[in-house]
Short mmCIF file of C-alpha atoms and ligand atoms in Angstrom, two decimals:
data_model
loop_
_atom_site.label_atom_id
_atom_site.label_comp_id
_atom_site.label_asym_id
_atom_site.label_seq_id
_atom_site.Cartn_x
_atom_site.Cartn_y
_atom_site.Cartn_z
CA MET A 1 -47.51 -175.62 17.85
CA PHE A 2 -45.16 -174.24 15.20
CA ASP A 3 -41.58 -175.47 14.75
CA LYS A 4 -40.19 -172.36 13.14
CA VAL A 5 -41.50 -168.80 12.89
CA LEU A 6 -40.23 -166.28 10.36
CA ILE A 7 -40.43 -162.72 11.65
CA ALA A 8 -41.19 -160.36 8.78
CA ASN A 9 -39.98 -157.23 10.54
CA ARG A 10 -36.96 -155.49 12.05
CA GLY A 11 -35.92 -153.45 15.09
CA GLU A 12 -37.35 -153.75 18.57
CA ILE A 13 -40.50 -155.58 17.49
CA ALA A 14 -38.52 -158.34 15.76
CA LEU A 15 -36.65 -158.93 19.03
CA ARG A 16 -39.87 -158.78 21.01
CA ILE A 17 -41.36 -161.57 18.88
CA GLN A 18 -38.18 -163.64 19.11
CA ARG A 19 -38.44 -163.52 22.89
CA ALA A 20 -41.92 -165.05 22.86
CA CYS A 21 -40.84 -167.72 20.35
CA LYS A 22 -37.85 -168.66 22.48
CA GLU A 23 -40.01 -169.06 25.58
CA LEU A 24 -42.28 -171.37 23.59
CA GLY A 25 -39.31 -173.37 22.24
CA ILE A 26 -39.93 -172.27 18.64
CA ALA A 27 -36.98 -171.67 16.28
CA THR A 28 -36.78 -168.17 14.78
CA VAL A 29 -35.86 -166.86 11.34
CA ALA A 30 -34.87 -163.21 10.92
CA VAL A 31 -35.10 -161.48 7.57
CA HIS A 32 -33.12 -158.36 6.82
CA SER A 33 -32.18 -155.87 4.14
CA THR A 34 -28.52 -155.27 3.31
CA ALA A 35 -28.71 -152.16 5.52
CA ASP A 36 -29.63 -154.32 8.52
CA ALA A 37 -26.96 -157.04 8.26
CA GLU A 38 -25.51 -155.92 11.62
CA ALA A 39 -28.87 -155.48 13.36
CA MET A 40 -29.58 -157.12 16.71
CA HIS A 41 -32.62 -159.02 15.44
CA VAL A 42 -30.33 -160.76 12.94
CA ARG A 43 -27.67 -161.56 15.54
CA LEU A 44 -30.11 -163.11 18.00
CA ALA A 45 -32.22 -165.19 15.62
CA ASP A 46 -31.53 -168.87 15.04
CA GLU A 47 -31.28 -168.27 11.29
CA SER A 48 -31.34 -165.24 9.03
CA VAL A 49 -31.99 -164.51 5.39
CA CYS A 50 -31.04 -161.35 3.49
CA ILE A 51 -34.11 -160.37 1.46
CA GLY A 52 -32.85 -157.41 -0.54
CA PRO A 53 -31.54 -153.86 -0.68
CA PRO A 54 -32.38 -151.11 1.85
CA PRO A 55 -35.65 -149.66 0.44
CA ALA A 56 -38.52 -151.42 2.24
CA SER A 57 -40.33 -151.95 -1.08
CA ASP A 58 -37.42 -154.18 -2.17
CA SER A 59 -37.08 -156.05 1.14
CA TYR A 60 -39.47 -155.89 4.12
CA LEU A 61 -42.48 -155.19 1.88
CA ASN A 62 -41.52 -157.59 -0.89
CA ILE A 63 -43.90 -160.57 -0.68
CA PRO A 64 -42.14 -162.90 -3.20
CA ARG A 65 -38.84 -162.48 -1.32
CA LEU A 66 -40.45 -163.18 2.04
CA LEU A 67 -42.12 -166.27 0.60
CA ALA A 68 -38.78 -167.47 -0.76
CA ALA A 69 -37.24 -166.96 2.69
CA CYS A 70 -40.02 -169.14 4.19
CA GLU A 71 -39.41 -171.86 1.61
CA ILE A 72 -35.62 -171.83 2.06
CA THR A 73 -35.81 -172.05 5.84
CA GLY A 74 -38.91 -174.24 6.13
CA ALA A 75 -40.72 -171.77 8.39
CA ASP A 76 -44.28 -172.89 9.12
CA ALA A 77 -45.59 -169.52 10.33
CA VAL A 78 -44.92 -165.79 9.84
CA HIS A 79 -45.30 -163.07 12.44
CA PRO A 80 -45.60 -159.69 10.71
CA GLY A 81 -45.08 -157.42 13.78
CA TYR A 82 -46.56 -153.92 13.23
CA GLY A 83 -46.19 -151.69 10.18
CA PHE A 84 -44.80 -153.20 6.95
CA LEU A 85 -47.12 -156.10 5.87
CA SER A 86 -48.94 -156.54 9.18
CA GLU A 87 -52.26 -155.25 7.82
CA ASN A 88 -51.91 -156.48 4.27
CA ALA A 89 -54.78 -158.90 3.59
CA ARG A 90 -53.17 -160.11 0.35
CA PHE A 91 -50.01 -161.17 2.23
CA ALA A 92 -52.07 -163.14 4.76
CA GLU A 93 -53.96 -164.81 1.89
CA ILE A 94 -50.83 -165.74 -0.07
CA LEU A 95 -49.23 -167.29 3.02
CA GLU A 96 -52.32 -169.38 3.68
CA ASP A 97 -52.26 -170.53 0.03
CA HIS A 98 -48.74 -171.81 0.67
CA ASN A 99 -49.73 -173.57 3.91
CA ILE A 100 -47.83 -171.08 6.03
CA THR A 101 -49.75 -169.65 8.99
CA PHE A 102 -50.08 -165.90 9.21
CA ILE A 103 -49.91 -165.01 12.91
CA GLY A 104 -52.83 -162.61 12.89
CA PRO A 105 -56.51 -162.46 12.03
CA SER A 106 -58.16 -163.84 8.89
CA SER A 107 -57.49 -161.96 5.66
CA GLU A 108 -61.22 -161.16 5.55
CA HIS A 109 -61.10 -159.32 8.88
CA ILE A 110 -57.91 -157.48 7.89
CA ARG A 111 -59.62 -156.36 4.68
CA ILE A 112 -62.80 -155.13 6.39
CA MET A 113 -60.95 -153.18 9.08
CA GLY A 114 -58.42 -151.80 6.57
CA ASP A 115 -61.28 -149.99 4.85
CA LYS A 116 -62.34 -147.46 7.44
CA ILE A 117 -65.82 -147.04 5.98
CA ALA A 118 -66.49 -150.80 5.99
CA ALA A 119 -64.98 -151.01 9.48
CA LYS A 120 -67.29 -148.32 10.84
CA GLU A 121 -70.34 -149.99 9.31
CA THR A 122 -69.33 -153.40 10.65
CA VAL A 123 -68.71 -152.32 14.24
CA GLN A 124 -71.81 -150.13 14.31
CA GLN A 125 -73.90 -153.19 13.43
CA LEU A 126 -72.24 -155.00 16.32
CA GLY A 127 -73.36 -152.31 18.77
CA ILE A 128 -70.21 -150.19 19.04
CA PRO A 129 -70.78 -146.40 19.09
CA VAL A 130 -69.16 -144.47 16.20
CA VAL A 131 -68.35 -140.80 15.47
CA PRO A 132 -71.34 -139.11 13.80
CA GLY A 133 -70.66 -138.60 10.10
CA SER A 134 -71.39 -139.61 6.53
CA GLU A 135 -72.77 -143.02 5.76
CA GLY A 136 -70.01 -144.36 3.55
CA GLY A 137 -67.85 -142.40 1.11
CA ILE A 138 -68.82 -138.99 -0.20
CA SER A 139 -68.53 -138.11 -3.84
CA GLY A 140 -70.64 -135.13 -4.80
CA GLU A 141 -70.43 -131.52 -3.72
CA LEU A 142 -74.09 -131.45 -2.75
CA GLU A 143 -73.79 -134.54 -0.57
CA ALA A 144 -70.69 -133.14 1.16
CA ARG A 145 -72.49 -129.90 2.02
CA LYS A 146 -75.56 -131.76 3.24
CA VAL A 147 -73.58 -134.02 5.58
CA ALA A 148 -71.43 -131.16 6.90
CA GLU A 149 -74.52 -129.04 7.64
CA SER A 150 -76.27 -131.90 9.37
CA ILE A 151 -73.38 -132.83 11.70
CA GLY A 152 -72.24 -129.22 12.09
CA TYR A 153 -68.81 -127.62 11.67
CA PRO A 154 -65.99 -128.30 12.37
CA VAL A 155 -65.89 -131.51 10.35
CA LEU A 156 -63.04 -133.86 9.51
CA VAL A 157 -62.54 -135.28 6.02
CA LYS A 158 -60.78 -138.65 6.24
CA ALA A 159 -59.37 -141.13 3.73
CA ALA A 160 -61.12 -144.53 3.66
CA SER A 161 -57.76 -146.27 3.24
CA GLY A 162 -56.01 -143.85 5.60
CA GLY A 163 -53.25 -144.57 8.06
CA GLY A 164 -50.54 -142.72 9.93
CA GLY A 165 -52.70 -139.62 10.08
CA ARG A 166 -52.46 -139.01 6.33
CA GLY A 167 -55.33 -137.85 4.13
CA MET A 168 -57.10 -136.05 7.01
CA LYS A 169 -58.34 -132.46 6.80
CA VAL A 170 -60.20 -130.41 9.38
CA VAL A 171 -62.77 -128.02 7.94
CA HIS A 172 -63.97 -125.13 10.11
CA ARG A 173 -66.10 -123.18 7.61
CA SER A 174 -68.35 -124.16 4.73
CA GLU A 175 -66.29 -121.93 2.38
CA ASP A 176 -63.33 -124.29 2.82
CA LEU A 177 -65.21 -127.56 2.43
CA LEU A 178 -64.60 -128.23 -1.25
CA SER A 179 -60.94 -127.25 -1.33
CA SER A 180 -60.21 -129.34 1.79
CA MET A 181 -62.00 -132.32 0.29
CA ALA A 182 -59.97 -131.98 -2.89
CA SER A 183 -56.69 -131.87 -0.99
CA ALA A 184 -57.63 -134.82 1.25
CA ARG A 185 -58.50 -136.77 -1.89
CA ALA A 186 -55.21 -135.90 -3.58
CA GLU A 187 -53.21 -136.83 -0.47
CA ALA A 188 -55.11 -140.11 -0.12
CA LYS A 189 -54.63 -140.96 -3.79
CA ALA A 190 -50.89 -140.34 -3.56
CA ALA A 191 -50.41 -142.23 -0.29
CA PHE A 192 -52.83 -145.14 -0.65
CA GLY A 193 -53.85 -145.26 -4.33
CA ASP A 194 -57.49 -144.75 -3.28
CA ASP A 195 -59.12 -141.33 -3.16
CA THR A 196 -62.31 -142.37 -1.34
CA VAL A 197 -63.00 -139.98 1.54
CA TYR A 198 -65.68 -139.80 4.22
CA MET A 199 -66.69 -137.23 6.78
CA GLU A 200 -66.87 -137.15 10.56
CA LYS A 201 -67.73 -134.64 13.21
CA PHE A 202 -64.40 -133.14 14.35
CA LEU A 203 -64.26 -133.58 18.10
CA THR A 204 -62.53 -130.58 19.66
CA LYS A 205 -61.14 -131.94 22.94
CA PRO A 206 -61.28 -135.75 22.93
CA ARG A 207 -58.87 -138.22 24.41
CA HIS A 208 -57.64 -141.16 22.33
CA ILE A 209 -58.57 -144.28 24.27
CA GLU A 210 -58.12 -147.71 22.74
CA ILE A 211 -59.26 -151.11 23.93
CA GLN A 212 -56.95 -154.10 23.58
CA ILE A 213 -58.89 -157.18 22.61
CA PHE A 214 -58.06 -160.78 22.02
CA GLY A 215 -60.11 -163.43 20.24
CA ASP A 216 -59.52 -167.05 19.26
CA GLY A 217 -61.54 -167.10 16.05
CA GLN A 218 -63.87 -169.61 17.73
CA GLY A 219 -66.23 -167.08 19.27
CA ASN A 220 -64.29 -166.45 22.49
CA ALA A 221 -62.98 -162.95 23.13
CA VAL A 222 -61.73 -160.88 26.05
CA HIS A 223 -60.69 -157.28 26.53
CA LEU A 224 -57.49 -156.36 28.33
CA GLY A 225 -58.52 -152.87 29.32
CA GLU A 226 -57.61 -149.59 27.68
CA ARG A 227 -54.58 -147.50 26.80
CA ASP A 228 -54.69 -143.74 26.75
CA CYS A 229 -52.70 -142.51 23.74
CA SER A 230 -53.83 -138.90 23.72
CA LEU A 231 -50.34 -137.41 23.65
CA GLN A 232 -49.85 -137.19 19.91
CA ARG A 233 -47.96 -135.15 17.37
CA ARG A 234 -49.39 -135.03 13.84
CA HIS A 235 -51.82 -137.80 14.86
CA GLN A 236 -48.85 -140.02 15.82
CA LYS A 237 -48.61 -141.39 19.35
CA VAL A 238 -45.68 -140.31 21.49
CA PHE A 239 -46.51 -141.40 25.06
CA GLU A 240 -49.07 -143.98 26.17
CA GLU A 241 -50.42 -145.07 29.52
CA ALA A 242 -52.74 -147.60 31.11
CA PRO A 243 -55.12 -147.29 32.78
CA SER A 244 -56.42 -143.99 31.39
CA PRO A 245 -56.56 -141.22 34.01
CA ALA A 246 -59.97 -140.32 32.52
CA LEU A 247 -61.80 -143.63 33.09
CA ASN A 248 -63.17 -145.28 36.20
CA ALA A 249 -63.78 -149.02 36.71
CA ASP A 250 -67.42 -148.71 35.60
CA SER A 251 -66.75 -146.94 32.31
CA ARG A 252 -63.85 -149.33 31.64
CA LYS A 253 -66.09 -152.34 32.15
CA ARG A 254 -68.92 -150.87 30.08
CA ILE A 255 -66.84 -150.16 26.98
CA GLY A 256 -64.63 -153.24 27.45
CA ASP A 257 -67.58 -155.60 27.65
CA THR A 258 -69.28 -153.99 24.63
CA VAL A 259 -66.14 -154.39 22.54
CA ALA A 260 -65.32 -157.94 23.69
CA LYS A 261 -68.86 -159.07 22.90
CA ALA A 262 -68.69 -157.54 19.40
CA ILE A 263 -65.29 -159.09 18.69
CA GLY A 264 -66.51 -162.51 19.82
CA GLU A 265 -69.56 -162.24 17.54
CA LEU A 266 -67.31 -161.27 14.66
CA GLY A 267 -65.30 -164.47 15.22
CA TYR A 268 -62.10 -162.44 15.31
CA ARG A 269 -58.82 -164.29 15.83
CA GLY A 270 -55.74 -162.87 17.55
CA ALA A 271 -54.81 -159.51 19.03
CA GLY A 272 -56.54 -156.34 17.94
CA THR A 273 -57.10 -152.79 19.06
CA VAL A 274 -60.37 -150.94 18.85
CA GLU A 275 -59.64 -147.21 18.86
CA PHE A 276 -62.01 -144.61 20.25
CA LEU A 277 -62.16 -140.92 20.83
CA TYR A 278 -63.58 -140.18 24.29
CA GLU A 279 -65.27 -136.87 24.99
CA ASP A 280 -67.74 -135.82 27.71
CA GLY A 281 -68.13 -139.38 28.95
CA GLU A 282 -68.95 -140.84 25.52
CA PHE A 283 -66.92 -143.22 23.34
CA TYR A 284 -66.77 -142.85 19.56
CA PHE A 285 -65.13 -145.58 17.44
CA ILE A 286 -62.57 -144.33 14.90
CA GLU A 287 -60.80 -147.46 13.68
CA MET A 288 -59.65 -150.97 14.45
CA ASN A 289 -56.06 -152.15 14.09
CA THR A 290 -55.83 -155.84 13.28
CA ARG A 291 -52.32 -156.35 14.63
CA LEU A 292 -50.04 -155.94 17.60
CA GLN A 293 -49.56 -152.26 18.52
CA VAL A 294 -46.29 -150.48 19.31
CA GLU A 295 -47.74 -149.63 22.74
CA HIS A 296 -48.80 -153.19 23.66
CA PRO A 297 -46.25 -153.41 26.55
CA VAL A 298 -48.26 -151.04 28.79
CA THR A 299 -51.10 -153.57 28.71
CA GLU A 300 -48.67 -156.42 29.41
CA MET A 301 -47.29 -154.56 32.42
CA ILE A 302 -50.68 -154.10 34.10
CA THR A 303 -52.20 -157.48 33.16
CA GLY A 304 -49.12 -159.75 33.25
CA ILE A 305 -50.31 -161.30 29.97
CA ASP A 306 -47.74 -161.86 27.21
CA LEU A 307 -49.64 -160.67 24.14
CA VAL A 308 -47.21 -162.07 21.58
CA LEU A 309 -47.20 -165.48 23.22
CA GLU A 310 -51.02 -165.52 23.13
CA GLN A 311 -50.96 -164.44 19.47
CA ILE A 312 -48.77 -167.40 18.60
CA ARG A 313 -50.87 -169.85 20.64
CA VAL A 314 -54.15 -168.74 19.09
CA ALA A 315 -52.68 -168.75 15.56
CA SER A 316 -51.63 -172.36 16.07
CA GLY A 317 -55.29 -173.26 16.66
CA SER A 318 -55.54 -173.17 20.47
CA GLN A 319 -58.60 -171.77 22.14
CA LEU A 320 -58.23 -168.75 24.36
CA THR A 321 -56.90 -169.90 27.72
CA ILE A 322 -57.97 -166.73 29.53
CA SER A 323 -61.53 -165.78 30.41
CA GLN A 324 -62.64 -162.24 31.23
CA GLU A 325 -62.63 -163.11 34.95
CA ASP A 326 -58.95 -164.10 34.70
CA VAL A 327 -57.99 -160.63 33.48
CA THR A 328 -57.00 -158.42 36.39
CA PHE A 329 -55.38 -155.01 36.34
CA SER A 330 -52.53 -154.17 38.65
CA GLY A 331 -50.92 -150.75 39.01
CA HIS A 332 -50.09 -148.26 36.30
CA ALA A 333 -47.78 -148.32 33.26
CA ILE A 334 -46.41 -145.63 30.94
CA GLU A 335 -44.51 -145.97 27.67
CA CYS A 336 -42.26 -143.34 26.09
CA ARG A 337 -41.31 -143.83 22.46
CA ILE A 338 -37.59 -143.20 22.17
CA ASN A 339 -37.01 -142.00 18.62
CA ALA A 340 -33.76 -141.07 16.91
CA GLU A 341 -35.04 -137.55 16.28
CA ASN A 342 -34.45 -134.00 17.33
CA PRO A 343 -36.70 -133.56 20.41
CA ARG A 344 -38.19 -130.26 19.14
CA THR A 345 -38.21 -130.39 15.34
CA PHE A 346 -38.56 -134.21 15.18
CA ARG A 347 -36.10 -134.26 12.30
CA PRO A 348 -34.70 -137.83 12.05
CA SER A 349 -31.20 -138.27 13.44
CA PRO A 350 -29.72 -141.47 11.99
CA GLY A 351 -26.07 -142.35 12.65
CA ARG A 352 -23.79 -144.21 15.01
CA ILE A 353 -24.68 -144.74 18.67
CA THR A 354 -21.36 -144.10 20.39
CA TYR A 355 -22.64 -144.80 23.89
CA TRP A 356 -25.74 -146.69 25.07
CA HIS A 357 -26.76 -147.14 28.66
CA PRO A 358 -30.40 -148.11 29.21
CA PRO A 359 -32.00 -147.67 32.64
CA GLY A 360 -32.83 -150.60 34.89
CA GLY A 361 -34.26 -151.41 38.28
CA LEU A 362 -37.65 -152.43 39.58
CA GLY A 363 -40.56 -151.82 37.21
CA VAL A 364 -38.43 -150.66 34.26
CA ARG A 365 -38.56 -152.35 30.85
CA VAL A 366 -36.63 -151.25 27.78
CA ASP A 367 -37.61 -152.87 24.47
CA SER A 368 -35.03 -151.95 21.87
CA GLY A 369 -33.14 -153.36 18.93
CA VAL A 370 -30.01 -151.20 19.13
CA TYR A 371 -26.65 -151.45 20.93
CA GLN A 372 -23.52 -149.40 21.50
CA GLY A 373 -21.63 -148.99 18.23
CA TYR A 374 -24.74 -149.68 16.11
CA SER A 375 -25.40 -147.35 13.17
CA ILE A 376 -29.05 -146.42 12.72
CA PRO A 377 -29.77 -146.60 8.99
CA PRO A 378 -31.68 -143.69 7.45
CA TYR A 379 -34.20 -145.87 5.59
CA TYR A 380 -36.73 -146.86 8.21
CA ASP A 381 -38.83 -145.26 10.94
CA SER A 382 -36.95 -143.59 13.75
CA LEU A 383 -38.23 -145.61 16.73
CA ILE A 384 -35.13 -147.08 18.41
CA GLY A 385 -36.64 -148.20 21.67
CA LYS A 386 -39.49 -148.01 24.13
CA LEU A 387 -39.09 -147.18 27.77
CA VAL A 388 -41.94 -148.78 29.70
CA VAL A 389 -42.31 -148.20 33.41
CA HIS A 390 -44.68 -149.82 35.91
CA GLY A 391 -45.67 -148.66 39.40
CA LYS A 392 -48.31 -149.51 41.98
CA THR A 393 -49.98 -146.14 41.42
CA ARG A 394 -49.80 -143.50 38.67
CA ASN A 395 -47.76 -141.34 40.99
CA GLU A 396 -45.22 -144.04 41.67
CA CYS A 397 -45.08 -144.76 37.94
CA LEU A 398 -44.32 -141.10 37.16
CA MET A 399 -41.61 -140.92 39.83
CA ARG A 400 -40.03 -144.07 38.48
CA LEU A 401 -40.25 -142.75 34.92
CA LYS A 402 -38.48 -139.55 35.94
CA ARG A 403 -35.73 -141.63 37.54
CA ALA A 404 -35.44 -144.01 34.57
CA LEU A 405 -35.25 -141.14 32.05
CA SER A 406 -32.43 -139.56 34.06
CA GLU A 407 -30.45 -142.81 33.83
CA PHE A 408 -30.88 -143.28 30.09
CA VAL A 409 -27.70 -142.29 28.22
CA ILE A 410 -27.58 -142.37 24.41
CA ASP A 411 -24.69 -140.57 22.72
CA GLY A 412 -23.87 -139.95 19.08
CA ILE A 413 -27.42 -139.21 17.90
CA GLU A 414 -30.31 -136.98 18.95
CA THR A 415 -33.27 -138.63 20.72
CA THR A 416 -36.67 -137.71 22.10
CA ILE A 417 -35.53 -138.28 25.72
CA PRO A 418 -35.20 -134.52 26.50
CA LEU A 419 -38.82 -134.04 25.40
CA PHE A 420 -40.05 -136.67 27.89
CA ASN A 421 -37.94 -135.09 30.63
CA GLU A 422 -39.80 -131.85 29.97
CA LEU A 423 -43.23 -133.47 29.61
CA ILE A 424 -43.25 -135.29 32.94
CA ARG A 425 -42.56 -132.01 34.71
CA GLN A 426 -45.74 -130.40 33.35
CA PRO A 427 -48.59 -130.13 35.87
CA ASP A 428 -51.16 -131.22 33.23
CA ILE A 429 -49.25 -134.46 32.64
CA ALA A 430 -48.80 -135.07 36.35
CA ASN A 431 -52.56 -134.57 36.81
CA GLY A 432 -53.50 -136.61 33.74
CA MET A 433 -55.31 -133.59 32.27
CA TYR A 434 -54.59 -133.72 28.55
CA ASP A 435 -56.46 -134.31 25.31
CA ILE A 436 -55.28 -135.15 21.76
CA HIS A 437 -54.35 -131.50 21.08
CA TRP A 438 -52.34 -130.91 24.25
CA LEU A 439 -48.91 -131.90 22.90
CA GLU A 440 -49.10 -129.80 19.75
CA LYS A 441 -50.14 -126.77 21.79
CA PHE A 442 -47.26 -127.41 24.18
CA LEU A 443 -44.77 -127.77 21.30
CA SER A 444 -45.94 -124.55 19.63
CA LYS A 445 -45.10 -122.47 22.71
CA PRO A 446 -41.83 -120.61 22.27
P1 LIG B 501 -54.89 -143.08 11.18
O1 LIG B 501 -55.28 -144.46 10.76
O2 LIG B 501 -54.41 -142.25 10.03
O3 LIG B 501 -53.98 -143.06 12.35
P2 LIG B 501 -57.25 -142.53 12.87
O4 LIG B 501 -58.64 -142.62 12.41
O5 LIG B 501 -56.76 -143.63 13.78
O6 LIG B 501 -56.27 -142.36 11.61
O7 LIG B 501 -57.03 -141.16 13.63
C1 LIG B 501 -55.76 -140.75 14.10
C2 LIG B 501 -55.89 -139.60 15.05
O8 LIG B 501 -56.55 -138.49 14.39
C3 LIG B 501 -56.72 -139.87 16.29
O9 LIG B 501 -55.98 -140.49 17.31
C4 LIG B 501 -57.14 -138.45 16.64
O10 LIG B 501 -56.06 -137.76 17.25
C5 LIG B 501 -57.40 -137.79 15.29
N1 LIG B 501 -58.83 -137.94 14.88
C6 LIG B 501 -59.37 -138.93 14.12
N2 LIG B 501 -60.70 -138.77 13.96
C7 LIG B 501 -61.03 -137.63 14.62
C8 LIG B 501 -62.26 -136.89 14.83
N3 LIG B 501 -63.43 -137.29 14.32
N4 LIG B 501 -62.20 -135.76 15.58
C9 LIG B 501 -61.02 -135.31 16.08
N5 LIG B 501 -59.84 -135.94 15.92
C10 LIG B 501 -59.83 -137.08 15.20
#
């Protein structure tokens, strides 16, 4: 087991990782930019190192500075959290070259899954169903037209290196194909430095259902069920739940077993998420995330498995201690992402939190990195906490969520809490009847 883990992240996820380390008796190192000197993850860590000025490129994304922080503190492993360098194959490789363990999969698996075209090819060979579309990237006009005609409009042009919903364009008519491809390419080039695009059938009313998997890199793998993340704005998740209201035990087992088998064959190590669109009873792979997800707590709440603890164990060379039979699902969990944003326009609302009172009670979990008097800096993403609620049934979970939201008091900044208060009162949400377009339609109503 490791002696000291450096956490290359900030905010709620840095605290989340510290908690697992503390339970395992591992010392923790926090890193921070000058803007985060007063942050909770710095206060609670055993040691901390300032790694640079506020812009992430000069601090949280700066590999030489993170390496120096490891050397200074003698950390023997790095947990990257999510975002920042968590899916950077080069970072994983450099750490390994310095005999520091990257708590995550091999750099090879990060690289394959980071290229969406390679990822699709890889999982398809392992027997996972994918969205119909082009085989690989598309370059020429003729090829684009041929693929679009064969899968049928509407089609979606996507960036091979995409992420965060960028570089994606829906095309409804053949007249718009070339201009949409050009703009997807330009957006992809600007955001990712790679203008390779590919094409998929645009599914008109799918749900986003993702399978949490776990492998030990030694051929053993399990699935921990699904999360339904269909409530999205601009392809970004807002509210997640498990189990999905759209699946039954049979369909859960079918897709879960298919994915776990594929991940075992791949020899994948650590936590990962295989994302699907689900429409008319069929699953279509869209991408795999080779890291811990923001929404991992909903899985923890219904399985009782500490995902970060397992990540650390497996990274230290242990075999998986859980078998598929050990994984049981109990009750229902929902997560609301509490962002420092205007609840309608989603404009960021940084500033000082003058009052902070999180909810409590049975089945309520708040993962956050803020406190009363803390000033949210304007440099990073606006997630300030996650409210995760568990209940024996979906109904109980919703009632508890309503109660927990009503207790949550945050003053001094705007947050997305009023939006969730509205959402849980909608009959479609109460009935679990929503697809990936539901939230945007709801938000566009006057
Ligand atoms: P990113 O890595 O940018 O998040 P994803 O491939 O994970 O991109 O897709 C993000 C979201 O975009 C999905 O959750 C879904 O809402 C939408 N999406 C992606 N592919 C399709 C598709 N073929 N049809 C319809 N919607 C899609």
